[in-house]
PDB file of C-alpha atoms in Angstrom:
ATOM      1  CA  MET A1467     -24.618  16.870 -30.357  1.00  0.00           C
ATOM      2  CA  PRO A1468     -26.066  18.313 -33.582  1.00  0.00           C
ATOM      3  CA  ALA A1469     -23.893  20.819 -35.432  1.00  0.00           C
ATOM      4  CA  ASP A1470     -24.741  24.081 -37.188  1.00  0.00           C
ATOM      5  CA  SER A1471     -23.603  25.167 -40.648  1.00  0.00           C
ATOM      6  CA  THR A1472     -20.119  26.114 -39.387  1.00  0.00           C
ATOM      7  CA  GLY A1473     -19.542  22.731 -37.761  1.00  0.00           C
ATOM      8  CA  LYS A1474     -19.981  24.063 -34.226  1.00  0.00           C
ATOM      9  CA  VAL A1475     -22.270  22.123 -31.922  1.00  0.00           C
ATOM     10  CA  SER A1476     -25.757  23.563 -31.602  1.00  0.00           C
ATOM     11  CA  LEU A1477     -26.606  24.785 -28.118  1.00  0.00           C
ATOM     12  CA  ASP A1478     -29.860  26.480 -29.080  1.00  0.00           C
ATOM     13  CA  HIS A1479     -31.789  24.930 -26.211  1.00  0.00           C
ATOM     14  CA  ILE A1480     -29.876  26.785 -23.487  1.00  0.00           C
ATOM     15  CA  TYR A1481     -30.864  30.273 -24.645  1.00  0.00           C
ATOM     16  CA  THR A1482     -34.640  29.980 -24.523  1.00  0.00           C
ATOM     17  CA  GLN A1483     -35.230  28.600 -21.034  1.00  0.00           C
ATOM     18  CA  PRO A1484     -37.151  30.586 -18.384  1.00  0.00           C
ATOM     19  CA  ASP A1485     -33.939  31.002 -16.342  1.00  0.00           C
ATOM     20  CA  PRO A1486     -30.162  30.600 -16.813  1.00  0.00           C
ATOM     21  CA  ARG A1487     -29.703  27.185 -15.194  1.00  0.00           C
ATOM     22  CA  ALA A1488     -29.429  25.216 -18.457  1.00  0.00           C
ATOM     23  CA  TYR A1489     -27.131  27.915 -19.837  1.00  0.00           C
ATOM     24  CA  PHE A1490     -24.654  27.709 -16.978  1.00  0.00           C
ATOM     25  CA  GLY A1491     -24.997  23.964 -16.477  1.00  0.00           C
ATOM     26  CA  THR A1492     -24.076  23.277 -20.100  1.00  0.00           C
ATOM     27  CA  LEU A1493     -21.374  25.909 -20.564  1.00  0.00           C
ATOM     28  CA  ARG A1494     -19.686  25.058 -17.269  1.00  0.00           C
ATOM     29  CA  GLU A1495     -18.855  21.634 -18.698  1.00  0.00           C
ATOM     30  CA  LEU A1496     -17.215  23.317 -21.692  1.00  0.00           C
ATOM     31  CA  GLY A1497     -15.159  25.787 -19.648  1.00  0.00           C
ATOM     32  CA  TYR A1498     -16.886  28.799 -21.201  1.00  0.00           C
ATOM     33  CA  CYS A1499     -14.930  31.816 -19.926  1.00  0.00           C
ATOM     34  CA  ILE A1500     -14.902  34.636 -22.485  1.00  0.00           C
ATOM     35  CA  PRO A1501     -17.113  37.004 -20.433  1.00  0.00           C
ATOM     36  CA  GLN A1502     -14.571  36.819 -17.616  1.00  0.00           C
ATOM     37  CA  GLY A1503     -11.753  37.673 -20.017  1.00  0.00           C
ATOM     38  CA  ALA A1504     -13.791  40.504 -21.499  1.00  0.00           C
ATOM     39  CA  LYS A1505     -14.775  42.036 -18.168  1.00  0.00           C
ATOM     40  CA  PRO A1506     -11.628  44.131 -17.457  1.00  0.00           C
ATOM     41  CA  HIS A1507     -11.540  45.397 -21.034  1.00  0.00           C
ATOM     42  CA  PHE A1508     -15.166  46.491 -20.944  1.00  0.00           C
ATOM     43  CA  ALA A1509     -14.671  48.066 -17.521  1.00  0.00           C
ATOM     44  CA  ALA A1510     -11.656  50.023 -18.780  1.00  0.00           C
ATOM     45  CA  LEU A1511     -13.550  51.201 -21.850  1.00  0.00           C
ATOM     46  CA  ILE A1512     -16.500  52.359 -19.751  1.00  0.00           C
ATOM     47  CA  SER A1513     -14.146  54.290 -17.460  1.00  0.00           C
ATOM     48  CA  GLU A1514     -12.355  55.852 -20.423  1.00  0.00           C
ATOM     49  CA  TYR A1515     -15.629  56.893 -22.031  1.00  0.00           C
ATOM     50  CA  ARG A1516     -16.833  58.368 -18.748  1.00  0.00           C
ATOM     51  CA  GLU A1517     -13.671  60.443 -18.464  1.00  0.00           C
ATOM     52  CA  VAL A1518     -13.329  61.519 -22.102  1.00  0.00           C
ATOM     53  CA  ARG A1519     -16.975  62.231 -22.836  1.00  0.00           C
ATOM     54  CA  LYS A1520     -17.852  63.485 -19.340  1.00  0.00           C
ATOM     55  CA  VAL A1521     -20.796  61.068 -19.111  1.00  0.00           C
ATOM     56  CA  PRO A1522     -21.253  59.967 -15.483  1.00  0.00           C
ATOM     57  CA  ALA A1523     -23.199  56.789 -16.323  1.00  0.00           C
ATOM     58  CA  PRO A1524     -22.666  55.596 -19.919  1.00  0.00           C
ATOM     59  CA  THR A1525     -25.263  53.346 -21.508  1.00  0.00           C
ATOM     60  CA  VAL A1526     -23.810  50.036 -22.696  1.00  0.00           C
ATOM     61  CA  LEU A1527     -25.630  48.078 -25.404  1.00  0.00           C
ATOM     62  CA  ASP A1528     -24.750  44.370 -25.237  1.00  0.00           C
ATOM     63  CA  ILE A1529     -25.513  42.641 -28.545  1.00  0.00           C
ATOM     64  CA  GLY A1530     -26.536  39.022 -28.032  1.00  0.00           C
ATOM     65  CA  CYS A1531     -26.703  39.478 -24.277  1.00  0.00           C
ATOM     66  CA  SER A1532     -28.711  36.312 -23.472  1.00  0.00           C
ATOM     67  CA  TYR A1533     -29.383  36.355 -19.694  1.00  0.00           C
ATOM     68  CA  GLY A1534     -27.387  39.545 -19.095  1.00  0.00           C
ATOM     69  CA  ILE A1535     -24.118  37.833 -18.209  1.00  0.00           C
ATOM     70  CA  ASN A1536     -21.802  40.712 -19.107  1.00  0.00           C
ATOM     71  CA  ALA A1537     -24.038  43.120 -17.230  1.00  0.00           C
ATOM     72  CA  ALA A1538     -24.074  40.881 -14.151  1.00  0.00           C
ATOM     73  CA  LEU A1539     -20.277  40.605 -14.135  1.00  0.00           C
ATOM     74  CA  LEU A1540     -19.775  44.352 -14.475  1.00  0.00           C
ATOM     75  CA  LYS A1541     -22.673  45.690 -12.458  1.00  0.00           C
ATOM     76  CA  CYS A1542     -22.159  43.347  -9.499  1.00  0.00           C
ATOM     77  CA  ASP A1543     -18.399  42.787  -9.853  1.00  0.00           C
ATOM     78  CA  ALA A1544     -19.159  39.066 -10.103  1.00  0.00           C
ATOM     79  CA  THR A1545     -17.045  36.290 -11.621  1.00  0.00           C
ATOM     80  CA  MET A1546     -17.997  33.479 -13.973  1.00  0.00           C
ATOM     81  CA  ASP A1547     -17.083  30.927 -11.302  1.00  0.00           C
ATOM     82  CA  GLU A1548     -19.472  32.658  -8.929  1.00  0.00           C
ATOM     83  CA  LEU A1549     -22.266  32.605 -11.502  1.00  0.00           C
ATOM     84  CA  TYR A1550     -21.614  28.956 -12.337  1.00  0.00           C
ATOM     85  CA  GLU A1551     -21.995  28.039  -8.694  1.00  0.00           C
ATOM     86  CA  ARG A1552     -25.029  30.281  -8.388  1.00  0.00           C
ATOM     87  CA  TYR A1553     -26.984  28.595 -11.180  1.00  0.00           C
ATOM     88  CA  ALA A1554     -25.409  25.160 -11.583  1.00  0.00           C
ATOM     89  CA  GLY A1555     -24.170  24.273  -8.106  1.00  0.00           C
ATOM     90  CA  GLY A1556     -25.506  23.761  -4.606  1.00  0.00           C
ATOM     91  CA  ASP A1557     -29.298  23.852  -4.375  1.00  0.00           C
ATOM     92  CA  ALA A1558     -29.807  25.749  -7.635  1.00  0.00           C
ATOM     93  CA  ALA A1559     -31.539  22.845  -9.381  1.00  0.00           C
ATOM     94  CA  THR A1560     -34.277  22.637  -6.733  1.00  0.00           C
ATOM     95  CA  LEU A1561     -35.070  26.342  -6.368  1.00  0.00           C
ATOM     96  CA  PRO A1562     -38.207  27.761  -7.967  1.00  0.00           C
ATOM     97  CA  ARG A1563     -37.609  30.425 -10.600  1.00  0.00           C
ATOM     98  CA  ALA A1564     -39.050  33.050  -8.244  1.00  0.00           C
ATOM     99  CA  ALA A1565     -36.461  32.162  -5.619  1.00  0.00           C
ATOM    100  CA  LEU A1566     -33.649  32.470  -8.163  1.00  0.00           C
ATOM    101  CA  LEU A1567     -34.917  35.893  -9.160  1.00  0.00           C
ATOM    102  CA  ALA A1568     -35.219  37.032  -5.562  1.00  0.00           C
ATOM    103  CA  ARG A1569     -31.653  35.948  -4.911  1.00  0.00           C
ATOM    104  CA  ASP A1570     -30.440  37.795  -7.995  1.00  0.00           C
ATOM    105  CA  ARG A1571     -32.276  40.974  -7.058  1.00  0.00           C
ATOM    106  CA  GLU A1572     -30.576  40.843  -3.694  1.00  0.00           C
ATOM    107  CA  LEU A1573     -27.207  40.471  -5.415  1.00  0.00           C
ATOM    108  CA  VAL A1574     -27.894  43.580  -7.504  1.00  0.00           C
ATOM    109  CA  ARG A1575     -29.159  45.454  -4.449  1.00  0.00           C
ATOM    110  CA  SER A1576     -26.176  44.595  -2.260  1.00  0.00           C
ATOM    111  CA  ARG A1577     -23.372  44.710  -4.827  1.00  0.00           C
ATOM    112  CA  GLY A1578     -24.718  46.660  -7.754  1.00  0.00           C
ATOM    113  CA  ARG A1579     -22.644  49.668  -8.753  1.00  0.00           C
ATOM    114  CA  SER A1580     -25.551  52.006  -9.285  1.00  0.00           C
ATOM    115  CA  GLY A1581     -24.942  55.144 -11.277  1.00  0.00           C
ATOM    116  CA  ARG A1582     -21.752  53.929 -12.970  1.00  0.00           C
ATOM    117  CA  ALA A1583     -23.291  52.483 -16.142  1.00  0.00           C
ATOM    118  CA  ARG A1584     -26.622  51.393 -17.601  1.00  0.00           C
ATOM    119  CA  PHE A1585     -26.959  48.135 -19.505  1.00  0.00           C
ATOM    120  CA  ILE A1586     -29.306  47.540 -22.411  1.00  0.00           C
ATOM    121  CA  GLY A1587     -29.550  44.049 -23.889  1.00  0.00           C
ATOM    122  CA  LEU A1588     -30.256  43.245 -27.538  1.00  0.00           C
ATOM    123  CA  ASP A1589     -31.305  39.655 -28.154  1.00  0.00           C
ATOM    124  CA  THR A1590     -33.745  37.463 -30.056  1.00  0.00           C
ATOM    125  CA  SER A1591     -34.596  35.419 -26.942  1.00  0.00           C
ATOM    126  CA  ASP A1592     -37.527  36.993 -25.146  1.00  0.00           C
ATOM    127  CA  ARG A1593     -37.181  34.567 -22.228  1.00  0.00           C
ATOM    128  CA  ALA A1594     -33.535  35.376 -21.635  1.00  0.00           C
ATOM    129  CA  LEU A1595     -34.193  39.111 -21.784  1.00  0.00           C
ATOM    130  CA  SER A1596     -37.195  38.813 -19.474  1.00  0.00           C
ATOM    131  CA  TYR A1597     -35.106  37.040 -16.844  1.00  0.00           C
ATOM    132  CA  ALA A1598     -32.241  39.525 -17.077  1.00  0.00           C
ATOM    133  CA  LEU A1599     -34.649  42.447 -16.692  1.00  0.00           C
ATOM    134  CA  ALA A1600     -36.507  40.873 -13.779  1.00  0.00           C
ATOM    135  CA  ALA A1601     -33.237  40.054 -12.022  1.00  0.00           C
ATOM    136  CA  GLY A1602     -32.039  43.645 -12.408  1.00  0.00           C
ATOM    137  CA  PHE A1603     -28.954  42.826 -14.473  1.00  0.00           C
ATOM    138  CA  LEU A1604     -30.322  44.768 -17.433  1.00  0.00           C
ATOM    139  CA  ASP A1605     -31.822  48.237 -17.263  1.00  0.00           C
ATOM    140  CA  GLY A1606     -33.550  47.869 -20.614  1.00  0.00           C
ATOM    141  CA  ALA A1607     -34.018  45.326 -23.386  1.00  0.00           C
ATOM    142  CA  VAL A1608     -34.538  45.224 -27.136  1.00  0.00           C
ATOM    143  CA  ASN A1609     -36.086  41.949 -28.282  1.00  0.00           C
ATOM    144  CA  ALA A1610     -35.299  42.047 -31.997  1.00  0.00           C
ATOM    145  CA  ASP A1611     -33.521  40.259 -34.841  1.00  0.00           C
ATOM    146  CA  LEU A1612     -31.800  43.096 -36.676  1.00  0.00           C
ATOM    147  CA  GLU A1613     -30.302  40.695 -39.195  1.00  0.00           C
ATOM    148  CA  ARG A1614     -33.739  40.232 -40.707  1.00  0.00           C
ATOM    149  CA  ASN A1615     -35.718  43.264 -39.631  1.00  0.00           C
ATOM    150  CA  GLU A1616     -35.447  47.004 -39.306  1.00  0.00           C
ATOM    151  CA  PRO A1617     -35.927  48.172 -35.710  1.00  0.00           C
ATOM    152  CA  THR A1618     -39.333  49.533 -34.816  1.00  0.00           C
ATOM    153  CA  GLY A1619     -39.666  53.147 -33.750  1.00  0.00           C
ATOM    154  CA  ARG A1620     -39.529  52.178 -30.092  1.00  0.00           C
ATOM    155  CA  GLN A1621     -36.558  49.878 -30.618  1.00  0.00           C
ATOM    156  CA  ARG A1622     -34.734  52.570 -32.578  1.00  0.00           C
ATOM    157  CA  ALA A1623     -35.236  54.991 -29.688  1.00  0.00           C
ATOM    158  CA  GLN A1624     -33.756  52.451 -27.259  1.00  0.00           C
ATOM    159  CA  LEU A1625     -30.774  51.782 -29.515  1.00  0.00           C
ATOM    160  CA  ALA A1626     -30.217  55.519 -29.939  1.00  0.00           C
ATOM    161  CA  GLY A1627     -29.233  55.864 -26.302  1.00  0.00           C
ATOM    162  CA  ALA A1628     -26.123  53.686 -26.595  1.00  0.00           C
ATOM    163  CA  ASP A1629     -22.788  55.213 -25.631  1.00  0.00           C
ATOM    164  CA  LEU A1630     -20.904  51.952 -26.013  1.00  0.00           C
ATOM    165  CA  VAL A1631     -21.707  48.756 -27.941  1.00  0.00           C
ATOM    166  CA  VAL A1632     -20.160  45.447 -26.880  1.00  0.00           C
ATOM    167  CA  SER A1633     -20.466  41.768 -27.705  1.00  0.00           C
ATOM    168  CA  THR A1634     -18.961  38.493 -26.524  1.00  0.00           C
ATOM    169  CA  GLY A1635     -20.559  35.892 -28.665  1.00  0.00           C
ATOM    170  CA  CYS A1636     -22.488  36.846 -31.729  1.00  0.00           C
ATOM    171  CA  LEU A1637     -20.388  38.565 -34.381  1.00  0.00           C
ATOM    172  CA  GLY A1638     -19.702  36.164 -37.174  1.00  0.00           C
ATOM    173  CA  TYR A1639     -23.309  35.029 -37.121  1.00  0.00           C
ATOM    174  CA  VAL A1640     -24.531  38.548 -36.628  1.00  0.00           C
ATOM    175  CA  THR A1641     -23.199  40.603 -39.524  1.00  0.00           C
ATOM    176  CA  GLU A1642     -22.611  44.196 -40.532  1.00  0.00           C
ATOM    177  CA  ARG A1643     -26.353  44.436 -41.115  1.00  0.00           C
ATOM    178  CA  THR A1644     -27.104  44.463 -37.388  1.00  0.00           C
ATOM    179  CA  ILE A1645     -24.126  46.690 -36.616  1.00  0.00           C
ATOM    180  CA  SER A1646     -25.109  49.232 -39.266  1.00  0.00           C
ATOM    181  CA  ARG A1647     -28.685  49.357 -37.965  1.00  0.00           C
ATOM    182  CA  VAL A1648     -27.403  50.042 -34.458  1.00  0.00           C
ATOM    183  CA  VAL A1649     -25.151  52.794 -35.790  1.00  0.00           C
ATOM    184  CA  ALA A1650     -27.918  54.279 -37.951  1.00  0.00           C
ATOM    185  CA  ALA A1651     -30.273  54.400 -34.971  1.00  0.00           C
ATOM    186  CA  ASN A1652     -27.820  56.749 -33.255  1.00  0.00           C
ATOM    187  CA  GLY A1653     -27.923  59.340 -36.050  1.00  0.00           C
ATOM    188  CA  ASP A1654     -24.842  61.547 -35.890  1.00  0.00           C
ATOM    189  CA  ARG A1655     -23.813  60.062 -32.530  1.00  0.00           C
ATOM    190  CA  ARG A1656     -21.385  57.200 -32.858  1.00  0.00           C
ATOM    191  CA  PRO A1657     -21.052  54.875 -29.880  1.00  0.00           C
ATOM    192  CA  TRP A1658     -17.689  53.326 -29.121  1.00  0.00           C
ATOM    193  CA  MET A1659     -17.516  49.588 -29.746  1.00  0.00           C
ATOM    194  CA  ALA A1660     -15.671  46.554 -28.383  1.00  0.00           C
ATOM    195  CA  HIS A1661     -16.302  43.133 -29.899  1.00  0.00           C
ATOM    196  CA  PHE A1662     -14.768  39.777 -29.060  1.00  0.00           C
ATOM    197  CA  VAL A1663     -14.824  37.671 -32.232  1.00  0.00           C
ATOM    198  CA  LEU A1664     -13.753  34.075 -32.808  1.00  0.00           C
ATOM    199  CA  ARG A1665     -10.743  33.711 -35.070  1.00  0.00           C
ATOM    200  CA  MET A1666     -12.803  31.567 -37.450  1.00  0.00           C
ATOM    201  CA  PHE A1667     -14.897  34.643 -38.335  1.00  0.00           C
ATOM    202  CA  PRO A1668     -13.044  37.437 -40.205  1.00  0.00           C
ATOM    203  CA  PHE A1669     -13.879  40.868 -38.804  1.00  0.00           C
ATOM    204  CA  ASP A1670     -12.886  42.717 -41.993  1.00  0.00           C
ATOM    205  CA  PRO A1671     -16.418  43.071 -43.447  1.00  0.00           C
ATOM    206  CA  ILE A1672     -17.721  44.651 -40.241  1.00  0.00           C
ATOM    207  CA  ALA A1673     -14.632  46.865 -39.925  1.00  0.00           C
ATOM    208  CA  ALA A1674     -15.214  48.043 -43.512  1.00  0.00           C
ATOM    209  CA  CYS A1675     -18.843  48.859 -42.724  1.00  0.00           C
ATOM    210  CA  LEU A1676     -17.782  50.808 -39.646  1.00  0.00           C
ATOM    211  CA  ALA A1677     -15.097  52.629 -41.620  1.00  0.00           C
ATOM    212  CA  ASP A1678     -17.808  53.837 -44.004  1.00  0.00           C
ATOM    213  CA  ALA A1679     -19.624  55.179 -40.955  1.00  0.00           C
ATOM    214  CA  GLY A1680     -16.579  57.127 -39.807  1.00  0.00           C
ATOM    215  CA  TYR A1681     -14.950  54.616 -37.465  1.00  0.00           C
ATOM    216  CA  GLU A1682     -11.392  53.484 -36.982  1.00  0.00           C
ATOM    217  CA  THR A1683     -10.915  49.906 -35.790  1.00  0.00           C
ATOM    218  CA  VAL A1684      -7.857  48.436 -34.084  1.00  0.00           C
ATOM    219  CA  ARG A1685      -7.195  44.849 -33.093  1.00  0.00           C
ATOM    220  CA  SER A1686      -6.134  44.585 -29.469  1.00  0.00           C
ATOM    221  CA  GLU A1687      -3.032  42.562 -28.682  1.00  0.00           C
ATOM    222  CA  GLY A1688      -3.498  39.087 -27.287  1.00  0.00           C
ATOM    223  CA  LEU A1689      -6.054  36.328 -27.721  1.00  0.00           C
ATOM    224  CA  PHE A1690      -8.748  35.103 -25.377  1.00  0.00           C
ATOM    225  CA  LYS A1691      -9.979  31.613 -24.602  1.00  0.00           C
ATOM    226  CA  GLN A1692     -13.665  31.152 -25.261  1.00  0.00           C
ATOM    227  CA  ARG A1693     -14.507  27.523 -24.460  1.00  0.00           C
ATOM    228  CA  ARG A1694     -13.288  23.997 -25.073  1.00  0.00           C
ATOM    229  CA  PHE A1695     -14.374  22.134 -28.158  1.00  0.00           C
ATOM    230  CA  ALA A1696     -17.378  19.979 -27.368  1.00  0.00           C
ATOM    231  CA  THR A1697     -16.452  17.127 -29.720  1.00  0.00           C
ATOM    232  CA  PRO A1698     -13.489  16.025 -31.862  1.00  0.00           C
ATOM    233  CA  GLN A1699     -15.683  16.639 -34.895  1.00  0.00           C
ATOM    234  CA  GLU A1700     -16.253  20.247 -33.855  1.00  0.00           C
ATOM    235  CA  GLN A1701     -12.525  20.818 -33.450  1.00  0.00           C
ATOM    236  CA  SER A1702     -11.762  19.202 -36.812  1.00  0.00           C
ATOM    237  CA  GLN A1703     -14.314  21.364 -38.606  1.00  0.00           C
ATOM    238  CA  VAL A1704     -13.021  24.561 -37.002  1.00  0.00           C
ATOM    239  CA  LEU A1705      -9.416  23.685 -37.838  1.00  0.00           C
ATOM    240  CA  ASP A1706     -10.467  23.188 -41.450  1.00  0.00           C
ATOM    241  CA  THR A1707     -12.216  26.564 -41.425  1.00  0.00           C
ATOM    242  CA  LEU A1708      -9.159  28.306 -39.990  1.00  0.00           C
ATOM    243  CA  SER A1709      -6.927  26.683 -42.576  1.00  0.00           C
ATOM    244  CA  GLY A1710      -9.257  27.856 -45.329  1.00  0.00           C
ATOM    245  CA  ILE A1711      -8.976  31.504 -44.253  1.00  0.00           C
ATOM    246  CA  GLY A1712      -5.225  31.407 -43.625  1.00  0.00           C
ATOM    247  CA  VAL A1713      -5.254  31.466 -39.813  1.00  0.00           C
ATOM    248  CA  ASP A1714      -2.590  29.348 -38.095  1.00  0.00           C
ATOM    249  CA  PRO A1715      -4.175  27.332 -35.240  1.00  0.00           C
ATOM    250  CA  ARG A1716      -0.977  25.772 -33.907  1.00  0.00           C
ATOM    251  CA  GLY A1717      -0.653  26.087 -30.149  1.00  0.00           C
ATOM    252  CA  LEU A1718      -4.154  27.536 -29.897  1.00  0.00           C
ATOM    253  CA  GLU A1719      -7.163  25.789 -31.408  1.00  0.00           C
ATOM    254  CA  THR A1720      -5.028  22.671 -31.885  1.00  0.00           C
ATOM    255  CA  GLU A1721      -4.861  22.487 -28.080  1.00  0.00           C
ATOM    256  CA  GLY A1722      -8.622  22.105 -27.794  1.00  0.00           C
ATOM    257  CA  TRP A1723      -9.973  25.624 -27.283  1.00  0.00           C
ATOM    258  CA  PHE A1724     -11.779  28.258 -29.298  1.00  0.00           C
ATOM    259  CA  TYR A1725      -9.881  31.562 -29.289  1.00  0.00           C
ATOM    260  CA  ALA A1726     -11.163  35.090 -29.899  1.00  0.00           C
ATOM    261  CA  GLY A1727      -9.654  38.468 -30.681  1.00  0.00           C
ATOM    262  CA  LEU A1728     -10.781  41.856 -29.396  1.00  0.00           C
ATOM    263  CA  HIS A1729     -11.651  44.572 -31.928  1.00  0.00           C
ATOM    264  CA  LEU A1730     -12.046  48.165 -30.719  1.00  0.00           C
ATOM    265  CA  SER A1731     -13.829  50.707 -32.913  1.00  0.00           C
ATOM    266  CA  ARG A1732     -14.014  54.431 -32.194  1.00  0.00           C
ATOM    267  CA  PRO A1733     -15.333  57.258 -34.380  1.00  0.00           C
ATOM    268  CA  ARG A1734     -12.868  59.365 -36.317  1.00  0.00           C
ATOM    269  CA  ARG A1735     -13.065  63.099 -35.746  1.00  0.00           C
ATOM    270  CA  LYS A1736     -14.625  63.565 -39.166  1.00  0.00           C
ATOM    271  CA  ALA A1737     -16.917  60.830 -40.428  1.00  0.00           C
ATOM    272  CA  ALA A1738     -16.204  59.547 -43.917  1.00  0.00           C
ATOM    273  CA  ARG A1739     -19.838  59.924 -44.876  1.00  0.00           C
ATOM    274  CA  THR A1740     -23.282  60.115 -43.351  1.00  0.00           C
ATOM    275  CA  ILE A1741     -24.849  56.946 -42.048  1.00  0.00           C
ATOM    276  CA  VAL A1742     -28.483  57.520 -42.888  1.00  0.00           C
ATOM    277  CA  ASP A1743     -28.487  54.724 -45.493  1.00  0.00           C
ATOM    278  CA  LEU A1744     -26.105  52.312 -43.793  1.00  0.00           C
ATOM    279  CA  ALA A1745     -28.816  50.021 -42.471  1.00  0.00           C
ATOM    280  CA  SER A1746     -29.942  49.192 -45.997  1.00  0.00           C
ATOM    281  CA  ALA A1747     -26.445  48.874 -47.439  1.00  0.00           C
ATOM    282  CA  ARG A1748     -25.429  45.689 -49.198  1.00  0.00           C
ATOM    283  CA  PRO A1749     -23.552  43.046 -47.202  1.00  0.00           C
ATOM    284  CA  ALA A1750     -19.817  43.304 -47.720  1.00  0.00           C
ATOM    285  CA  PRO A1751     -18.255  40.780 -50.147  1.00  0.00           C
ATOM    286  CA  GLY A1752     -17.630  37.361 -48.650  1.00  0.00           C
ATOM    287  CA  LEU A1753     -20.535  37.355 -46.185  1.00  0.00           C
ATOM    288  CA  ARG A1754     -23.541  35.110 -46.510  1.00  0.00           C
ATOM    289  CA  PRO A1755     -26.997  36.666 -46.726  1.00  0.00           C
ATOM    290  CA  ALA A1756     -28.444  37.658 -43.364  1.00  0.00           C
ATOM    291  CA  GLY A1757     -31.220  35.122 -43.765  1.00  0.00           C
ATOM    292  CA  ALA A1758     -28.675  32.314 -43.522  1.00  0.00           C
ATOM    293  CA  ARG A1759     -27.519  33.406 -40.076  1.00  0.00           C
ATOM    294  CA  ALA A1760     -28.405  31.813 -36.771  1.00  0.00           C
ATOM    295  CA  PRO A1761     -30.201  33.894 -34.096  1.00  0.00           C
ATOM    296  CA  LEU A1762     -27.945  36.414 -32.410  1.00  0.00           C
ATOM    297  CA  HIS A1763     -28.192  35.343 -28.779  1.00  0.00           C
ATOM    298  CA  ARG A1764     -25.301  32.923 -28.879  1.00  0.00           C
ATOM    299  CA  PRO A1765     -22.552  33.649 -26.327  1.00  0.00           C
ATOM    300  CA  ASP A1766     -20.596  30.663 -27.632  1.00  0.00           C
ATOM    301  CA  ARG A1767     -20.717  31.952 -31.205  1.00  0.00           C
ATOM    302  CA  GLY A1768     -18.673  34.580 -32.926  1.00  0.00           C
ATOM    303  CA  LEU A1769     -16.193  35.106 -30.138  1.00  0.00           C
ATOM    304  CA  ASN A1770     -20.786  37.651 -26.941  1.00  0.00           C
TER     305      ASN A1770
END
């Protein structure tokens, strides 16, 4: 498999298909499981926000949502094993796309928890977003690359409705530039955030950006499996990266798995400063220019 600039195998082809079958067929072989690990934490955060802010149905913005996997798990109380079987098992390979969509709409109709939360997806893959919208997993979509571009007026309005911002796969490739543009779109409102980030990607630059916007960030206890390494070369490169940033991989990545940490960011009572200019702020020291980043719809990256 070809590798990207970090040494991780490139799985670009699975994010731009008309439906999720290549996505699940490929990631099933690698034991990709981070959305399942993230599910109870996102559900708890949504419930807490609902109670504290008295918002009956919070709007959740999923950065790098691909085919709406996090939304499907939460909205339909599904599991990753169930989705793997749905798209990569049984007769899935022979079904027309329309039949897959019809089956997904029925899942949302019969098991969807309507009125509990709305899900908006932000992704660079128009095909993935289109499927997630048509299936009913997402309630709205923003097809944009905020690493390279400012949001349009319409996109800014969509981003401005976020109560919570989550990710399970993109931070590390997606930088503080995207995060600051999401925050800036919300004006004086500051959505709560929960991001699962691979240990090979320091979260400090994004935490510093959020601190400037009036946030406090805490690292949740525990680590979360993301997926198995696809090749020995991928594992070797990641171990070298971890060594270079002072992260001990023994008993974790040395055993053949990527691991991620959970970072929770909530606004302080008094913001440190206004956020009007955050979207145009310089990248924090130690981060590569946004133009060097891969697209943001990578659930196997940045743990999405």
